JSON list of C-alpha atoms in Angstrom, two decimals:
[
{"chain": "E", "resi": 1, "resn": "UNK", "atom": "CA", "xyz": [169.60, 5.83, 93.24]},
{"chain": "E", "resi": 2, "resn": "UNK", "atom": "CA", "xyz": [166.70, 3.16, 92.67]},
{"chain": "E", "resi": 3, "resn": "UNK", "atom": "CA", "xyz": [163.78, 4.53, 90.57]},
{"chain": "E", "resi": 4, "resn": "UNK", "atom": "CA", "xyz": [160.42, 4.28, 92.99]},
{"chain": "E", "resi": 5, "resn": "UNK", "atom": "CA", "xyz": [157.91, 1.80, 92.38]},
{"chain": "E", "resi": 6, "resn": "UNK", "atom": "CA", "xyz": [154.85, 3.69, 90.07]},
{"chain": "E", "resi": 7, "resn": "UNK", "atom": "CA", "xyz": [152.32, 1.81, 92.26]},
{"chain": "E", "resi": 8, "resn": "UNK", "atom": "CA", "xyz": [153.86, 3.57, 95.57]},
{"chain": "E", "resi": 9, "resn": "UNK", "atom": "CA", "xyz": [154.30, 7.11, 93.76]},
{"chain": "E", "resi": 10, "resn": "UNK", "atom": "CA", "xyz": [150.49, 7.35, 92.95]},
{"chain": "E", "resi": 11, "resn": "UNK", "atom": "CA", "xyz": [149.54, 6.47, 96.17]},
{"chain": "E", "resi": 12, "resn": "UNK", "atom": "CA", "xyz": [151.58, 8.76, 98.01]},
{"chain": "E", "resi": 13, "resn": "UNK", "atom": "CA", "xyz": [149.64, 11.41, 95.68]},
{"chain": "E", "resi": 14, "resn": "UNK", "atom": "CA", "xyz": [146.28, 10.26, 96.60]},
{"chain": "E", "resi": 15, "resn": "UNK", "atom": "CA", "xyz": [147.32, 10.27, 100.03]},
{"chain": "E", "resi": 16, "resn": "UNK", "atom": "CA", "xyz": [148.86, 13.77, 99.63]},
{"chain": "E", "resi": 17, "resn": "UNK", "atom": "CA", "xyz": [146.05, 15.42, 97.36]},
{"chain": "E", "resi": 18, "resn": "UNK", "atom": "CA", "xyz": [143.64, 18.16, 98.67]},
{"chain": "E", "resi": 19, "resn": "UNK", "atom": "CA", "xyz": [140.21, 17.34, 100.00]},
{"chain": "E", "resi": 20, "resn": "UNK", "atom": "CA", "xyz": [136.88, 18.77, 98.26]},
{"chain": "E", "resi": 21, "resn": "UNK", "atom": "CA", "xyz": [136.13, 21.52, 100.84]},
{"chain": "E", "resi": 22, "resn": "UNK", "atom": "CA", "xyz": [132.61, 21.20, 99.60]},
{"chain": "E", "resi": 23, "resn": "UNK", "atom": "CA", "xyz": [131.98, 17.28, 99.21]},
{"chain": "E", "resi": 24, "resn": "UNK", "atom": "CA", "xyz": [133.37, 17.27, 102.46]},
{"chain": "E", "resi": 25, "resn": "UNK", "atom": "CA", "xyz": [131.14, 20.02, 103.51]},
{"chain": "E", "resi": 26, "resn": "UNK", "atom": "CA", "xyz": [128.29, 18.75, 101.89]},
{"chain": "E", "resi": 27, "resn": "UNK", "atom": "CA", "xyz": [129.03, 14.75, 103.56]},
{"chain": "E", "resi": 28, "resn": "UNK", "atom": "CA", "xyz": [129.44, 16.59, 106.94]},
{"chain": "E", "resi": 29, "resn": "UNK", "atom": "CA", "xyz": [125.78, 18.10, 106.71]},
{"chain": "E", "resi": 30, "resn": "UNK", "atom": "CA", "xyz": [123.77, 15.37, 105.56]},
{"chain": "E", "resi": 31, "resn": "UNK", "atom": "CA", "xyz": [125.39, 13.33, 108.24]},
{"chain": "E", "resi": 32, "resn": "UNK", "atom": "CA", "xyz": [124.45, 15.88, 111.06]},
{"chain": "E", "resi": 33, "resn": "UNK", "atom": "CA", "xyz": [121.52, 16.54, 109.51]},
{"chain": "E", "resi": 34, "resn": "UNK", "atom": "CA", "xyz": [120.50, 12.86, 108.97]},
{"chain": "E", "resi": 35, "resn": "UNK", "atom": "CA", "xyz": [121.76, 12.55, 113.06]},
{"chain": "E", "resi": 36, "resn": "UNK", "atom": "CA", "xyz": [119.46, 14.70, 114.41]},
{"chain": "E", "resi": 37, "resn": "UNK", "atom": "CA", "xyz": [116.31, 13.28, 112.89]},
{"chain": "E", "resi": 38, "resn": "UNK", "atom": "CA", "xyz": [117.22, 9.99, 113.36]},
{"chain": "E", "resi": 39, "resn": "UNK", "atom": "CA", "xyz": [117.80, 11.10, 116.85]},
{"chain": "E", "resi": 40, "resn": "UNK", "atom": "CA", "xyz": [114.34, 13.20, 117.13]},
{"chain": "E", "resi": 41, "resn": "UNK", "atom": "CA", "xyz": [111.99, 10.54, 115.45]},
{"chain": "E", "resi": 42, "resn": "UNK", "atom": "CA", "xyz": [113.91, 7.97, 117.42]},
{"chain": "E", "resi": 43, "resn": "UNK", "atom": "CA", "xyz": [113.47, 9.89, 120.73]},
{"chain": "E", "resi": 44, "resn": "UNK", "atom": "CA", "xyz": [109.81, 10.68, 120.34]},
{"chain": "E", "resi": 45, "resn": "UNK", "atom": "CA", "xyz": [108.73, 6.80, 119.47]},
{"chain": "E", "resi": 46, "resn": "UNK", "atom": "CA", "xyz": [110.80, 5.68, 122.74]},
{"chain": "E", "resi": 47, "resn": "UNK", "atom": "CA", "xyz": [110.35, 8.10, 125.07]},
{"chain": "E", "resi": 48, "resn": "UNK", "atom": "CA", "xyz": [107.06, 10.34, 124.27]},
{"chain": "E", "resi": 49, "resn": "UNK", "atom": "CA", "xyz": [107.03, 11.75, 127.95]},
{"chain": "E", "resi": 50, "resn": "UNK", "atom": "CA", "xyz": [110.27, 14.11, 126.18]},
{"chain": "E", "resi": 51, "resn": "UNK", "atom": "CA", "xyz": [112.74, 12.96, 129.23]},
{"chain": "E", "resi": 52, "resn": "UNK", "atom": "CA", "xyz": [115.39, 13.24, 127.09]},
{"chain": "E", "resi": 53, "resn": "UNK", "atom": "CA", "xyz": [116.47, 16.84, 126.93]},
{"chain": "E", "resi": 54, "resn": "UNK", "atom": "CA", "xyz": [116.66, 17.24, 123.18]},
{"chain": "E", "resi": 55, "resn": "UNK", "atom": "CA", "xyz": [115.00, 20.71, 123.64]},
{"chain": "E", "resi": 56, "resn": "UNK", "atom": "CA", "xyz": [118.19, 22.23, 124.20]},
{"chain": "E", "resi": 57, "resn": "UNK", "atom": "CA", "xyz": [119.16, 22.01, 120.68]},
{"chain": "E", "resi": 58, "resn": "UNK", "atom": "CA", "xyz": [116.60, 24.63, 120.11]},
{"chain": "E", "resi": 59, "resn": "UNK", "atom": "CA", "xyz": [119.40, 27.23, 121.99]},
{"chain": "E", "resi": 60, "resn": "UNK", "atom": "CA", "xyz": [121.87, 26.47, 119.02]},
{"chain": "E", "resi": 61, "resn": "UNK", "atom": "CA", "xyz": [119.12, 25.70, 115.98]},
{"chain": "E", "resi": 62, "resn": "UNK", "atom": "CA", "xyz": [116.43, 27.91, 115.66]},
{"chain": "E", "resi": 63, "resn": "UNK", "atom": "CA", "xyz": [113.28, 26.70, 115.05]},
{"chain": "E", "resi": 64, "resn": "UNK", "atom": "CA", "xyz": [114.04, 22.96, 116.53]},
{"chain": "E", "resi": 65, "resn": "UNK", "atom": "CA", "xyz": [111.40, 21.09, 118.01]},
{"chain": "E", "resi": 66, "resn": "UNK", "atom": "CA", "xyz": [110.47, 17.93, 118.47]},
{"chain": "E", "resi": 67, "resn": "UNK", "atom": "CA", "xyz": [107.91, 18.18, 116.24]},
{"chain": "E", "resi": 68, "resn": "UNK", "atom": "CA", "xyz": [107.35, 18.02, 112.36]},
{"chain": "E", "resi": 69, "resn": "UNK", "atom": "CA", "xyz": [108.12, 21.01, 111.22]},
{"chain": "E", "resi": 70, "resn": "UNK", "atom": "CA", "xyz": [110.65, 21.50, 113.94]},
{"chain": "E", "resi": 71, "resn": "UNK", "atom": "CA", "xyz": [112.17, 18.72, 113.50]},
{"chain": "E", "resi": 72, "resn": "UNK", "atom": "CA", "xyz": [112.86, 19.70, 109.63]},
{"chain": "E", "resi": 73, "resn": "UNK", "atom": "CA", "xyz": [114.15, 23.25, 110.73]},
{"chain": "E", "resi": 74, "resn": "UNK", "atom": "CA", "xyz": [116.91, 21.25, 113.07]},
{"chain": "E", "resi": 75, "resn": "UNK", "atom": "CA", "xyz": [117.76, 19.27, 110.36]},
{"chain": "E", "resi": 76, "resn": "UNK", "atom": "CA", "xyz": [118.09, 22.43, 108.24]},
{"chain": "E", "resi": 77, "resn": "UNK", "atom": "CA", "xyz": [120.62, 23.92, 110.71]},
{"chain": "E", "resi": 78, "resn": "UNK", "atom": "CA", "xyz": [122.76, 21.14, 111.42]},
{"chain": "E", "resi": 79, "resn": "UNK", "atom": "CA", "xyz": [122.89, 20.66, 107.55]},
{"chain": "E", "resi": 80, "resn": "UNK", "atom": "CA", "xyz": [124.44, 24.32, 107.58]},
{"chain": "E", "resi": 81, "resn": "UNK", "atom": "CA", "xyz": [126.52, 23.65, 111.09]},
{"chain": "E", "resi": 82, "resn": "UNK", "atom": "CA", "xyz": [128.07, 20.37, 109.34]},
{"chain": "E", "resi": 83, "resn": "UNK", "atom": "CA", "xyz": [128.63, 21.35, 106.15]},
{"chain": "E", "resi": 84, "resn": "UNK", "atom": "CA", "xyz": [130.58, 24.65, 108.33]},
{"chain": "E", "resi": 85, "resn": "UNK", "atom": "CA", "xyz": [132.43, 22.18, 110.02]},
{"chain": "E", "resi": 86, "resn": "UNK", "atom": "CA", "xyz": [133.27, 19.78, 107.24]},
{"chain": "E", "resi": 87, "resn": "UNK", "atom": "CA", "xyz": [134.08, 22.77, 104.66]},
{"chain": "E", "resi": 88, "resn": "UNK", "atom": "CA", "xyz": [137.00, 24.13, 107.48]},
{"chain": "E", "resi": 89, "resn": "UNK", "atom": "CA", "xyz": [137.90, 20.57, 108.33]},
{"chain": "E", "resi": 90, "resn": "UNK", "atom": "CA", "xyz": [138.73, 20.07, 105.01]},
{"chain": "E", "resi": 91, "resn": "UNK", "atom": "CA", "xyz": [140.33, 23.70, 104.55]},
{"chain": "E", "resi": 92, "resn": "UNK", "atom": "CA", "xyz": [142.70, 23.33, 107.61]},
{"chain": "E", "resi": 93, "resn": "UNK", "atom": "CA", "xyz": [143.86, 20.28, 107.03]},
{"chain": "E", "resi": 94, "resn": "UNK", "atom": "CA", "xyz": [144.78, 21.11, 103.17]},
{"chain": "E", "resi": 95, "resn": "UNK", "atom": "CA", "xyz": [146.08, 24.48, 104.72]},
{"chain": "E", "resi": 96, "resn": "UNK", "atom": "CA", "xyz": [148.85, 22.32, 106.93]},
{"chain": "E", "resi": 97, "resn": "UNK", "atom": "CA", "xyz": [150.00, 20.05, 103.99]},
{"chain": "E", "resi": 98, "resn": "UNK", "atom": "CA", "xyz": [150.66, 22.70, 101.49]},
{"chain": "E", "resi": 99, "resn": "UNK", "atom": "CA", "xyz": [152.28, 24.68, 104.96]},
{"chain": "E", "resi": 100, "resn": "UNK", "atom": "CA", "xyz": [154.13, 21.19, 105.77]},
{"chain": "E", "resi": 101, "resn": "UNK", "atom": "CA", "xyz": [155.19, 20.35, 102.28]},
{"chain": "E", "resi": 102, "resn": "UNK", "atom": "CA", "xyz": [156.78, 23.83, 101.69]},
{"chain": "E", "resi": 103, "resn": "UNK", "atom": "CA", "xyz": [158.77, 24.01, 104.74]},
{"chain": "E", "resi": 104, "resn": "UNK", "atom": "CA", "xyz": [159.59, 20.14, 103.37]},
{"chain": "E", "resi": 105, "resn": "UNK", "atom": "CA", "xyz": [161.15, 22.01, 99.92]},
{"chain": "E", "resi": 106, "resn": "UNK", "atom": "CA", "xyz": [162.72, 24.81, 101.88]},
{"chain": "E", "resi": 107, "resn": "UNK", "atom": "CA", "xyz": [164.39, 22.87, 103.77]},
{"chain": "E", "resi": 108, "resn": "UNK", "atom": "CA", "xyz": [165.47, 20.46, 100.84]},
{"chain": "E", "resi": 109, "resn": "UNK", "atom": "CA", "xyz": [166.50, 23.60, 98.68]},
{"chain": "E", "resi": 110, "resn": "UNK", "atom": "CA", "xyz": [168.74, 25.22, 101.45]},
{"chain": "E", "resi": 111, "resn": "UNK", "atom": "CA", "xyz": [170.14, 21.49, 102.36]},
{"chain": "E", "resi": 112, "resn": "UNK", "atom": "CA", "xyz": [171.89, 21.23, 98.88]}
]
């Protein structure tokens, strides 16, 4: 049997290591909550009539407006809602490798 190449072994175990649940959580939400300004200040300098119907947000984030202050409480809630969804994102998918790579030794252990 031919040893592996060191290079390849370490970056199978980057590949394979487990995400930061909260740097992931904590990307997610300041890139929803960085969005949605961006999106707000953007929509009220092009279309100040409010056509767009970014009102509706306020059903899912309390507090959202498109004005200053609620404009900072939408950002506020889609910091929580991303960092939510980046935090199980991150969760899950370490959840399936460990659940992957145990049925992978099981499987080795009753092979031999």
């Amino acid at each position: 049997m031919m040893n592996p190449d060191p290079a390849i072994e370490y970056q199978l175990a980057l590949a394979f290591a487990p995400l930061d649940k909260r740097a992931l959580g904590f990307g997610f939400g300041a890139a929803f909550s960085l969005l949605l300004t961006v999106v707000s200040i953007v929509s009220l300098f092009v279309d100040p009539s409010h056509n767009v119907p970014l009102g509706l947000l306020n059903r899912y984030f309390y507090g959202y407006d498109l004005t200053a202050f609620g404009i900072l409480m939408g950002a506020l809630w889609a910091f929580v809602a991303g960092f939510f969804w980046g935090w199980f994102g991150a969760f899950a998918r370490n959840f399936v490798f460990a659940f992957w790579l145990m049925l992978l030794r099981i499987r080795s252990d009753f092979s031999t």
